[in-house]
Short mmCIF file of C-alpha atoms and ligand atoms in Angstrom, two decimals:
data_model
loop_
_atom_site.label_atom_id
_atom_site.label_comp_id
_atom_site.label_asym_id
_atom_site.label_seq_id
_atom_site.Cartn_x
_atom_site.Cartn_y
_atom_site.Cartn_z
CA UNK U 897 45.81 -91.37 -114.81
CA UNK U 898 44.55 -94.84 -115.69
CA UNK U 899 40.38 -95.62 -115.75
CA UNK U 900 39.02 -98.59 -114.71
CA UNK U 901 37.68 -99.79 -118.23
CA UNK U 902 36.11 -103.14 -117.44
CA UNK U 903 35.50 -105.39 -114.42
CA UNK U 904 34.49 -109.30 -114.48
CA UNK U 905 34.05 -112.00 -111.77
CA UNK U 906 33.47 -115.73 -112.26
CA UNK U 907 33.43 -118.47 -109.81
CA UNK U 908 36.61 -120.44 -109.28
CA UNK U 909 38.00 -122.90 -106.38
CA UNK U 910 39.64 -122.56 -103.17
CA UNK U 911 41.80 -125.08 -101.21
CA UNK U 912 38.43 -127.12 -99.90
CA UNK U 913 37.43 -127.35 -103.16
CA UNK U 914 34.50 -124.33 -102.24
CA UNK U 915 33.41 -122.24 -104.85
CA UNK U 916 34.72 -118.63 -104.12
CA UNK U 917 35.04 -115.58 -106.07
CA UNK U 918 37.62 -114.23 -108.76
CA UNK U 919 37.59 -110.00 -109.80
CA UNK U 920 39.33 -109.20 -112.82
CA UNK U 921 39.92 -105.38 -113.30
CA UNK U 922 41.02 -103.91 -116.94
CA UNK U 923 42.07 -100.19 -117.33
CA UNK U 924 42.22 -98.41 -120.89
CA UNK U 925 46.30 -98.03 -120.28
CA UNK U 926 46.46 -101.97 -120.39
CA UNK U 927 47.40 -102.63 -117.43
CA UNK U 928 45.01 -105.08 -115.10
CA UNK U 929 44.86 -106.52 -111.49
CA UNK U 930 43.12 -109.85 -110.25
CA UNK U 931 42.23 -111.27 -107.09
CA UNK U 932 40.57 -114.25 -105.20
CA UNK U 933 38.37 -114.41 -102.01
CA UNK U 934 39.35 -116.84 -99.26
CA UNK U 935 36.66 -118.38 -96.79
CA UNK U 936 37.19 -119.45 -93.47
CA UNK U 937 35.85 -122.39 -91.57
CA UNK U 938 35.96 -121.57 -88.20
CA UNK U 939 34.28 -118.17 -88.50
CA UNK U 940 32.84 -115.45 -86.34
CA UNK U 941 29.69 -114.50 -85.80
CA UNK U 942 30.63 -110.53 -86.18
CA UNK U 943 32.32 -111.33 -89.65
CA UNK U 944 30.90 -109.64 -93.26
CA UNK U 945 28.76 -111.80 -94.97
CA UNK U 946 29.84 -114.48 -97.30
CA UNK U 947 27.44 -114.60 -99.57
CA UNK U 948 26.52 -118.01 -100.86
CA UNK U 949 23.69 -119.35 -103.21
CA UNK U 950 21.98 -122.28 -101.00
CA UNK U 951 21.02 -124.13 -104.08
CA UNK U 952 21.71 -127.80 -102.83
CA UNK U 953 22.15 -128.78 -106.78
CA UNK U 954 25.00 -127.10 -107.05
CA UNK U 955 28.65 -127.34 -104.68
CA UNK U 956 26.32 -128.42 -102.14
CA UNK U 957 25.07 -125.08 -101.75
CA UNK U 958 28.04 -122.81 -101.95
CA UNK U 959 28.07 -121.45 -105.26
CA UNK U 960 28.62 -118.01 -105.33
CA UNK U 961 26.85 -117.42 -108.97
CA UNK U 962 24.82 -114.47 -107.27
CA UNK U 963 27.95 -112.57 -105.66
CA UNK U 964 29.76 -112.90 -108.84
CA UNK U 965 26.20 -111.18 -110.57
CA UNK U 966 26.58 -108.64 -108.42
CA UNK U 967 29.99 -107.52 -109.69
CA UNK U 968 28.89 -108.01 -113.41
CA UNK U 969 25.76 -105.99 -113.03
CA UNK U 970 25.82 -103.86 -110.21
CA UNK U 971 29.31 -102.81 -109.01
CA UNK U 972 30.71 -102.82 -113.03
CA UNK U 973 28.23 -99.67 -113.51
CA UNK U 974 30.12 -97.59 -110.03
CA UNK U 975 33.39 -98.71 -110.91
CA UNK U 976 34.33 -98.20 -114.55
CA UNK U 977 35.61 -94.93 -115.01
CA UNK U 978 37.40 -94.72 -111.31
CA UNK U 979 40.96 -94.75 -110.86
CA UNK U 980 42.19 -97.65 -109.79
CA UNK U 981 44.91 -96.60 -107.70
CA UNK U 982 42.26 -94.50 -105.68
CA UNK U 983 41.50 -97.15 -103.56
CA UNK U 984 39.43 -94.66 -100.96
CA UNK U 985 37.35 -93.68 -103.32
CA UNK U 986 36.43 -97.34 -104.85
CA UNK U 987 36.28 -99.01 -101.37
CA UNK U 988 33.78 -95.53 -100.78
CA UNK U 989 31.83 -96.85 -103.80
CA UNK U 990 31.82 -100.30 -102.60
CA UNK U 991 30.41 -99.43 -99.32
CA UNK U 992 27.50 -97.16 -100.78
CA UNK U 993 26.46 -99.91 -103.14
CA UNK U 994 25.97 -102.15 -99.86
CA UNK U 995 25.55 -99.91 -96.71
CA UNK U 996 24.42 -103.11 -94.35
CA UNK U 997 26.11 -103.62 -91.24
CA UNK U 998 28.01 -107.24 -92.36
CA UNK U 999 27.83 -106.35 -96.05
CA UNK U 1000 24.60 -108.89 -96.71
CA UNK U 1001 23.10 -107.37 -99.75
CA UNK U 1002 25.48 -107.68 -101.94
CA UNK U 1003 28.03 -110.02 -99.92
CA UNK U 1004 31.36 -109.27 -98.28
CA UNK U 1005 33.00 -111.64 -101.05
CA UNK U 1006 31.97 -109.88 -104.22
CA UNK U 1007 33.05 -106.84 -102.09
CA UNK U 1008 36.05 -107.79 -101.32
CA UNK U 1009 36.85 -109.33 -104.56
CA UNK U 1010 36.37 -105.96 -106.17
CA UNK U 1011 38.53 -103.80 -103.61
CA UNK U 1012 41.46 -106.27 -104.06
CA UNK U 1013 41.57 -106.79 -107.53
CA UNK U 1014 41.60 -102.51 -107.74
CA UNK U 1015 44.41 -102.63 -105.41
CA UNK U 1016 46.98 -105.07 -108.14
CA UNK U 1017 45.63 -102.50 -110.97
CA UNK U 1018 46.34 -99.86 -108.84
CA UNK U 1019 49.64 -101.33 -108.44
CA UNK U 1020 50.17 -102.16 -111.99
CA UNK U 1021 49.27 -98.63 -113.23
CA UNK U 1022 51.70 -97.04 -111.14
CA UNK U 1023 54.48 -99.44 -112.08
CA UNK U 1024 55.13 -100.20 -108.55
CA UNK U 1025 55.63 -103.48 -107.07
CA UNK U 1026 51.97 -104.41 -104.68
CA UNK U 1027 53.94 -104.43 -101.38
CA UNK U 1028 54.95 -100.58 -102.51
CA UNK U 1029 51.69 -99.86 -103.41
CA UNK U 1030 49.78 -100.88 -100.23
CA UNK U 1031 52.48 -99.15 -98.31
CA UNK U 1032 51.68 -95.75 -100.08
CA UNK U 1033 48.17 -96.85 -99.58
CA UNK U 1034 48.76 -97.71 -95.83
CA UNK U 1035 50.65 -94.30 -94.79
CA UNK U 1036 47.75 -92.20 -96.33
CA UNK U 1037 45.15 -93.87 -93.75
CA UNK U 1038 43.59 -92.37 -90.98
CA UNK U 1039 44.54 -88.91 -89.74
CA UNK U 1040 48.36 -88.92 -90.62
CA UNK U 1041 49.66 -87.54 -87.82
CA UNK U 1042 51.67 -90.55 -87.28
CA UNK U 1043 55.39 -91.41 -88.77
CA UNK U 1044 55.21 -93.22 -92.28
CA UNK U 1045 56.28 -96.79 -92.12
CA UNK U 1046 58.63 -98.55 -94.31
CA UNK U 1047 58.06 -101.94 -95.80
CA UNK U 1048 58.84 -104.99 -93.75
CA UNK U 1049 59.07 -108.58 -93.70
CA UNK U 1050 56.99 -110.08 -91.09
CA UNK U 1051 58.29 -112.99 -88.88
CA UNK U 1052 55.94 -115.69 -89.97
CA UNK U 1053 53.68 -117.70 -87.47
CA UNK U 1054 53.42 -121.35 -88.95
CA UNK U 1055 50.70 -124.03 -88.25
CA UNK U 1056 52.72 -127.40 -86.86
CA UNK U 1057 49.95 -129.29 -85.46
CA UNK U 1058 46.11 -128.42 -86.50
CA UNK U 1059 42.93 -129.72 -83.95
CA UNK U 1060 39.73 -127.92 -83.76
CA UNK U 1061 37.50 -127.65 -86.70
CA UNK U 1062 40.32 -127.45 -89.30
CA UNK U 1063 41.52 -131.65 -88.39
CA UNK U 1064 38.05 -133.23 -87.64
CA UNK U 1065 37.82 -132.75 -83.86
CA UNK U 1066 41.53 -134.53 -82.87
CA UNK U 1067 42.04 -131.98 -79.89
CA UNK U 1068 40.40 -129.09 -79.14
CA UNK U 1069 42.45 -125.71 -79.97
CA UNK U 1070 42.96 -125.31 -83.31
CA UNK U 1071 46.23 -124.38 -83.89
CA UNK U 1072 50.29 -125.15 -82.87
CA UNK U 1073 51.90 -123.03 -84.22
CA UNK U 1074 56.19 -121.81 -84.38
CA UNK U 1075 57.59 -118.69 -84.89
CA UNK U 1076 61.17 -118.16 -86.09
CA UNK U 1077 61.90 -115.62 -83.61
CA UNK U 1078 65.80 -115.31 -83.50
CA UNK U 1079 65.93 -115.69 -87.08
CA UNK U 1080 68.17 -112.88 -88.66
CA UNK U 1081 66.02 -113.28 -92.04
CA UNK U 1082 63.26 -113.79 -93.25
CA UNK U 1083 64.85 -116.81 -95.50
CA UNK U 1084 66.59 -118.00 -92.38
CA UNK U 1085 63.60 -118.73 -90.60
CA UNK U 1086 61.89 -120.26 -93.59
CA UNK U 1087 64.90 -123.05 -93.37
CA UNK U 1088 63.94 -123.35 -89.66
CA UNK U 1089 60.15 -123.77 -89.85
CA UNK U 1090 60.57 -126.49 -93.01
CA UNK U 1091 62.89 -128.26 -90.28
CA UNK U 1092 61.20 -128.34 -87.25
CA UNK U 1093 58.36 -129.61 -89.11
CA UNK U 1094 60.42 -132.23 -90.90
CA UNK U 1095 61.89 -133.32 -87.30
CA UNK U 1096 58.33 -133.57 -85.98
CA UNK U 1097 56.85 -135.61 -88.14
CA UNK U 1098 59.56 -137.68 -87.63
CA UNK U 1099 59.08 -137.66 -83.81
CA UNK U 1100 55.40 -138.41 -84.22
CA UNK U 1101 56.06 -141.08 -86.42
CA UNK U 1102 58.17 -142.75 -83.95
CA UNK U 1103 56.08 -142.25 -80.99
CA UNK U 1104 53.08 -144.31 -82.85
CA UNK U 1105 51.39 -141.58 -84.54
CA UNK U 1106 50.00 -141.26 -87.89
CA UNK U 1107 52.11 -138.27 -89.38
CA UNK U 1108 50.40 -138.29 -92.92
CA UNK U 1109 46.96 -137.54 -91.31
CA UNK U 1110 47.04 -133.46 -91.90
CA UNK U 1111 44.55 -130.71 -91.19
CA UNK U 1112 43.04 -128.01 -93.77
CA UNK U 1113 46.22 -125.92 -93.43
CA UNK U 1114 48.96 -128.94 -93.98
CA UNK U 1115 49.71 -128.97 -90.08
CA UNK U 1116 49.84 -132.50 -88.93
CA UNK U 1117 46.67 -133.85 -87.58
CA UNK U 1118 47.40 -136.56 -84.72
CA UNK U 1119 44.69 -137.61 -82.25
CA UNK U 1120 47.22 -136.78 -79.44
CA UNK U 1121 46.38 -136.97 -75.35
CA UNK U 1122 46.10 -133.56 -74.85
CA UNK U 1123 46.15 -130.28 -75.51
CA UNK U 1124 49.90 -130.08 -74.04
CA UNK U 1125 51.10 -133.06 -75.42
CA UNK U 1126 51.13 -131.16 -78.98
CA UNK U 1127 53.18 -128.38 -77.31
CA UNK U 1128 55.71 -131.00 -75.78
CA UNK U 1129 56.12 -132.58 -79.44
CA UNK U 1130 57.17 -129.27 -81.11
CA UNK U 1131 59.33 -128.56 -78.56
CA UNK U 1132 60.90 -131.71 -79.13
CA UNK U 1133 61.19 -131.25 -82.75
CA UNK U 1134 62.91 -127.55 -82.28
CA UNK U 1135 65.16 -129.16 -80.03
CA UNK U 1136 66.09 -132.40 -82.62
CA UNK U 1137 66.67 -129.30 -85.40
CA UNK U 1138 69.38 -128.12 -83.13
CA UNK U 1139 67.83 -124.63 -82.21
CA UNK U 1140 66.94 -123.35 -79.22
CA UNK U 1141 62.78 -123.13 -78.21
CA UNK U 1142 62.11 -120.08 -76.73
CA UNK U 1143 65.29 -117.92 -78.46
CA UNK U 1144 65.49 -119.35 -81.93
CA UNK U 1145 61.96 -120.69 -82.58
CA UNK U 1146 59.03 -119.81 -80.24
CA UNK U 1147 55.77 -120.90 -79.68
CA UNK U 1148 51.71 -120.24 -80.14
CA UNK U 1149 48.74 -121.09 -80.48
CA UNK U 1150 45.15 -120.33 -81.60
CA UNK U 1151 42.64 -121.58 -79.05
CA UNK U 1152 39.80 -120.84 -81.56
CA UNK U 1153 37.86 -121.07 -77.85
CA UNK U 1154 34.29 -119.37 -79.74
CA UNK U 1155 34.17 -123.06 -81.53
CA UNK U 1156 33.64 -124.68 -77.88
CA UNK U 1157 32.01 -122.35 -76.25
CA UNK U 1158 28.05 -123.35 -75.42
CA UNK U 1159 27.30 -119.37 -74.40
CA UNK U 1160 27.89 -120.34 -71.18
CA UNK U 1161 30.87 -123.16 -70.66
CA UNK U 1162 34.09 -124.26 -72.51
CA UNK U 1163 32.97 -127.62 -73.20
CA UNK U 1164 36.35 -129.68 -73.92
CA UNK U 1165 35.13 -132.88 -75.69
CA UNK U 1166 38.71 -134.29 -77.46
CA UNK U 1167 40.87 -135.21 -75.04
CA UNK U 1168 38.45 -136.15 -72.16
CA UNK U 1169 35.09 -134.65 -71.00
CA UNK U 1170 35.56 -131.63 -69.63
CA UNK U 1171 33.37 -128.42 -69.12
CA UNK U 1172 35.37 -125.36 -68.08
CA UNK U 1173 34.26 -122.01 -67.06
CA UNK U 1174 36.33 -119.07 -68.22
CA UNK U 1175 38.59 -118.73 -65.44
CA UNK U 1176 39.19 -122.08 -65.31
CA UNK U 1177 40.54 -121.93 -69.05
CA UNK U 1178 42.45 -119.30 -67.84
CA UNK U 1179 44.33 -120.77 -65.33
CA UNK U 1180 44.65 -123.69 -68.39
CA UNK U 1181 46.36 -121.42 -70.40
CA UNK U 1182 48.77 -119.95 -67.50
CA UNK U 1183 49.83 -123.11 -66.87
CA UNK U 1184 50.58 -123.62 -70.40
CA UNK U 1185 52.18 -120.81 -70.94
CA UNK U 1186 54.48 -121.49 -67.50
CA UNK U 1187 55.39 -125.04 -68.97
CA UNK U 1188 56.35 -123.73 -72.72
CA UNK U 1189 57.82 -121.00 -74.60
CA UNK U 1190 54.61 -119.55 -75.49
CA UNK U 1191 54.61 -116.40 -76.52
CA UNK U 1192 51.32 -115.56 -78.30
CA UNK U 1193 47.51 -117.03 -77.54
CA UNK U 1194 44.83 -116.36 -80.39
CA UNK U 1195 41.04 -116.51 -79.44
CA UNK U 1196 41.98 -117.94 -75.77
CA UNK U 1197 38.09 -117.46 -75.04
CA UNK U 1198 34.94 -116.88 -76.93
CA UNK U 1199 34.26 -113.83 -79.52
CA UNK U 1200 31.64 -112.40 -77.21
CA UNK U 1201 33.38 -113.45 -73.50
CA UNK U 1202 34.21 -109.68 -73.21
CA UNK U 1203 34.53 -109.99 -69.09
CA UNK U 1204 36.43 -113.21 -69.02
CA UNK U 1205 38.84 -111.76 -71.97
CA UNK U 1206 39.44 -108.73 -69.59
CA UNK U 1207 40.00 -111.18 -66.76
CA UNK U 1208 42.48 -113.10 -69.45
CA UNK U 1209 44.66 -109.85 -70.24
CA UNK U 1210 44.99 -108.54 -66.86
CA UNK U 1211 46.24 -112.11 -65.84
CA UNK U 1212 48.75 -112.69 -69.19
CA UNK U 1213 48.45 -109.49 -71.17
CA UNK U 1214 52.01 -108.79 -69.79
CA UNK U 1215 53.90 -111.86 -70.90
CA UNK U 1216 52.38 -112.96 -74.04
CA UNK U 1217 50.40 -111.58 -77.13
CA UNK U 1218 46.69 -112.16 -76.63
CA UNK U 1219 45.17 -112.21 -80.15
CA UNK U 1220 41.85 -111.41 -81.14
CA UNK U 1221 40.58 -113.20 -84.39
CA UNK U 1222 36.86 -114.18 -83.98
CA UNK U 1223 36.42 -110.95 -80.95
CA UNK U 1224 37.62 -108.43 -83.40
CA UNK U 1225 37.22 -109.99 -87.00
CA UNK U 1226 39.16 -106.89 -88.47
CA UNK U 1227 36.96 -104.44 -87.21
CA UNK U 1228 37.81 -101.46 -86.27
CA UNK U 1229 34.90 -100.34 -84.18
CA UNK U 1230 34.99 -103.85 -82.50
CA UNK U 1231 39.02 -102.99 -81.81
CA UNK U 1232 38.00 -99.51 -80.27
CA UNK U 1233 35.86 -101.56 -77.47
CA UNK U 1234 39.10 -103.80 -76.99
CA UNK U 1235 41.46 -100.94 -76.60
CA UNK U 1236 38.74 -99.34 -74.55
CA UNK U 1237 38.15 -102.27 -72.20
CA UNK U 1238 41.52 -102.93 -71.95
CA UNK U 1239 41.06 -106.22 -73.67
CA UNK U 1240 44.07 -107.95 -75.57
CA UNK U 1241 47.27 -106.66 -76.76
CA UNK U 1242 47.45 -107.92 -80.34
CA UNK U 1243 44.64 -108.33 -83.33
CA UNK U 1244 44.19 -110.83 -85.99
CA UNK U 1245 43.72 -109.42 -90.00
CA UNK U 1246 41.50 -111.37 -92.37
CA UNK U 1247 40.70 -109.26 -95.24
CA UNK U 1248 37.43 -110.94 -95.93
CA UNK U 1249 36.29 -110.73 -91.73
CA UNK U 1250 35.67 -106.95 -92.97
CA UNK U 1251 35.25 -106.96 -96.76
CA UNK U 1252 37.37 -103.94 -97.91
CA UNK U 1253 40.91 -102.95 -98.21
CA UNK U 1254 40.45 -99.69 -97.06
CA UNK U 1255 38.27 -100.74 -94.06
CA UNK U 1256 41.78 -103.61 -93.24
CA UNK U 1257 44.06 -100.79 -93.18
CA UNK U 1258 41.81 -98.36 -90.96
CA UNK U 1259 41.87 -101.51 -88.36
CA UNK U 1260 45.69 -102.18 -88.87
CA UNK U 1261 46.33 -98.16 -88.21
CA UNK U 1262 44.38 -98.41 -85.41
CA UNK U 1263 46.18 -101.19 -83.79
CA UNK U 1264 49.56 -99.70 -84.28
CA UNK U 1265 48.59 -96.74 -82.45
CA UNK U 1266 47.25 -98.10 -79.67
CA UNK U 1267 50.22 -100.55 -79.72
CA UNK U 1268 48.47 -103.94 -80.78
CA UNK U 1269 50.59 -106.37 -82.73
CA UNK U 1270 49.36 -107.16 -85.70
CA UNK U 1271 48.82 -110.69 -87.85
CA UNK U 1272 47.97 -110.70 -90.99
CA UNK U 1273 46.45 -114.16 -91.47
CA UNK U 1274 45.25 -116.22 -94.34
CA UNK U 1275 42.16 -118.25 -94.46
CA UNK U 1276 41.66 -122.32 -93.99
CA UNK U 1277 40.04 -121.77 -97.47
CA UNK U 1278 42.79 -120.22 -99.64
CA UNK U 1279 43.76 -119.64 -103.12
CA UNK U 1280 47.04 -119.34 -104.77
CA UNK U 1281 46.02 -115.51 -104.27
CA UNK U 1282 49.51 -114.16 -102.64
CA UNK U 1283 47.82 -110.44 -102.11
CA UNK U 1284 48.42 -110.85 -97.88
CA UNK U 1285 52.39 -110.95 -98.04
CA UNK U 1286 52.59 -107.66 -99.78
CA UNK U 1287 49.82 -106.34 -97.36
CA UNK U 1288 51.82 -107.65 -94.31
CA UNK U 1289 55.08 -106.32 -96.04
CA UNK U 1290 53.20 -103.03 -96.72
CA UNK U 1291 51.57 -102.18 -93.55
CA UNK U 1292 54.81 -103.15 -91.62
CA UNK U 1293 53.33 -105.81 -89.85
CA UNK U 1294 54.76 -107.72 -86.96
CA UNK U 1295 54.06 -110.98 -88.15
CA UNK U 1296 51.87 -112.91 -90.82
CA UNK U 1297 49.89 -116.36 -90.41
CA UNK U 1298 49.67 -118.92 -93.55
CA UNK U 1299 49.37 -122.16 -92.27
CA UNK U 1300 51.86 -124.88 -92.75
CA UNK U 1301 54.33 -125.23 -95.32
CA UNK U 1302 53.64 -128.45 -97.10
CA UNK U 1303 50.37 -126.84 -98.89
CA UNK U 1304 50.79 -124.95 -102.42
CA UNK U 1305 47.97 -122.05 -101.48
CA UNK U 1306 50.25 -121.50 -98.39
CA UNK U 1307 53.78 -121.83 -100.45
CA UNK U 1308 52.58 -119.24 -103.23
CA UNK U 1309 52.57 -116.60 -99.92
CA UNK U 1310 55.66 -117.52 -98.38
CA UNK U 1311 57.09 -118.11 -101.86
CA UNK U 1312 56.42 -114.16 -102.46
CA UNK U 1313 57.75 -113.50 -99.33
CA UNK U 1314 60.85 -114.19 -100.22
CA UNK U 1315 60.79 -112.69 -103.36
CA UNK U 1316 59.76 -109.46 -101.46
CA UNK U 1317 62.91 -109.93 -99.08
CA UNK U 1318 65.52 -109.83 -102.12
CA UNK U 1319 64.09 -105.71 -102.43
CA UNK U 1320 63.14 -105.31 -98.60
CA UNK U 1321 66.04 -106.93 -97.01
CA UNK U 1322 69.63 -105.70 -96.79
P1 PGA H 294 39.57 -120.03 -90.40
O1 PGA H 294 40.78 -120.35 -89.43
O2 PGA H 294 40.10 -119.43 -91.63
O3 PGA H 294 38.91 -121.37 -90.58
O4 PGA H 294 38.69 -119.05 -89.64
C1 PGA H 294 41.86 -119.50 -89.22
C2 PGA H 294 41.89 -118.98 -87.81
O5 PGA H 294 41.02 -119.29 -86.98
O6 PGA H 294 42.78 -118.20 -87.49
ZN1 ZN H 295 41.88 -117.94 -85.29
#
């Protein structure tokens, strides 16, 4: 059995140019794992704690110098010795060194940093490839009553056209996003998404749009006329890269509604002045969803709009995926009240919304129980960190969010991906 011999963090970038935290992990065989922290933008309130300096003289406040302390002095001292491919019992560690509610003493991030960089040791010590790992990892969580899963390729879900807070306000939901669904592999419906977004840029170009303007993510970034205008484009590029929406390539979106929320109306301000109550978003989104081949709605309302996302699931819970990023941020007790209320029928996973790979996995196990899709998704901060394919692959999830394809923290992902699918894929 290997031993965790030393442990180091330092502060390095991610795709904003944000400060965020490495882990490096040693063990006295040799072998070693790393891993970086992304950072969202459009965050929940219910997320673990990113823990960031404040000191204006430096990154404009976002240096991380004191999470990456914490590693060096305080988590180094419970986490030499351990093995690192006993990822309960480090993530166990992790959570006694900070026992607070979003992880605020010490910081989700330095957390985080620590429980992924054990998990590539982990890997590396066992002389299995990550994706294997996790999957070994995965099967042993929760009770294990359940069949084990096999690895899988998820069917990606790529950002077209970005609004929101990720593309400086150009329309209000944040995200238009394909999904190869009719592809036979995983490769196959790589080709497609690189395509469709070729043809649309094209078709926004030609239409009097500015197609080099793009949001955090690489998605393009027009200041369209509305909300449904965006959906109309992409199905007009699917169609001009002769495959068929709705049965070859599919549509969603993330609604990112928390971000325009005022606690008590939607208040859309991009494409007109407009101030809906929930049902009245609602009946937005049916329409939407009756016009296009939509087949999955992130964050449709507001993370704490419990009664009007009950309302939203009775009244499209049946015909498309409702996906809860900012209501559930990867948390399992926060997924128990969904599955209790009845609310949604799919969750979003962000490994730093919880802080811990063991605490991810609980939530993903969860989920497949009760039957919720899940999405492993990547952050609008990123790093060429490709740790989420092999989790998606791993955990046998349904599908996996990167953001566009034009964006070399997104590539290094779906770049593994395929990797992954030469071994996964026959
Ligand atoms: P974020 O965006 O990383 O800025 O939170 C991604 C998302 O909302 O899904
Ligand atoms: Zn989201």
């Amino acid at each position: 059995m290997a031993k965790i011999q030393t442990i180091q963090a330092r502060e390095v970038l991610d795709s904003r140019g944000n400060p965020t935290i490495e882990v490096e992990i040693l063990c006295d065989d040799q072998t070693r794992g790393a891993a970086m922290v992304p950072s969202g933008a459009s965050t929940g309130r219910f997320e673990a704690c990113e823990l960031r300096d404040g000191d204006p003289d430096r990154y404009d406040g976002k240096g991380v110098l004191q999470a990456v302390a914490h590693v060096n002095e305080l988590l180094r001292h419970a986490i030499v010795g351990l093995d690192p491919a006993d990822q309960t019992a480090i993530d166990q560690v992790l959570l006694q060194a900070d026992p607070s509610p979003q992880k605020a003493r010490l910081g989700g991030n330095a957390l985080l940093g620590v429980s992924l960089a054990a998990a590539q040791a982990g890997s590396a010590a066992r002389r299995i490839p990550l994706y294997r790992h996790l999957n070994v990892l995965y099967n042993a969580t929760g009770d294990g009553a359940r069949t084990t899963c096999e690895p899988r390729l998820p069917c990606p879900m790529t950002n077209m056209i970005s609004g929101g807070l990720h593309a400086g306000g150009n329309l209000d939901f944040q995200d238009f996003l394909i999904l190869p669904v009719g592809a036979p592999r995983y490769a196959v419906g790589l080709e497609w998404i690189v395509r469709v977004y070729r043809r649309l840029g094209e078709l926004l170009s030609r239409s009097g749009y500015e197609a080099r303007l793009v949001g955090d993510e690489g998605g393009y970034g027009p200041r369209l006329k509305s909300n449904a205008e965006a959906a109309e484009f992409i199905v007009r590029a699917i169609e001009a890269a002769q495959l068929r929406p709705g049965e070859d390539v599919a549509l969603a979106l993330d609604v990112a509604a928390t971000h325009f929320f005022d606690g008590e109306f939607y208040q859309l301000v991009a494409t007109g002045q407009e101030k809906l109550t929930s049902s009245d978003l609602i009946e937005r989104l049916v329409e939407l969803v009756d016009r296009f081949p939509i087949v999955s709605i992130e964050d449709g309302l507001a993370e704490d709009d419990w009664t009007g996302w009950r309302a939203l699931t009775a009244r499209l819970g049946k015909r498309v995926r409702l996906v809860g990023d900012d209501l559930l941020v990867t948390n399992s007790s926060r997924l128990q009240t969904a599955i209790e209320r009845q609310v949604g029928n799919a969750v979003l996973i962000k490994v730093n919304q919880i802080g811990t790979l063991s605490e991810t996995m609980a939530t993903m196990r969860l989920a497949e129980s009760h039957r919720y899709l899940r999405v492993v998704s990547a952050r609008s901060g990123e790093t060429e960190d490709t740790l989420i394919a092999d989790l998606a692959v791993g955990a046998a999830a349904e599908q996996i969010k990167i953001g566009c394809i034009t964006r070399s923290e997104r590539l290094a992902k779906y770049n593994r991906l395929l990797r992954i699918a030469e071994q996964v894929e026959h």
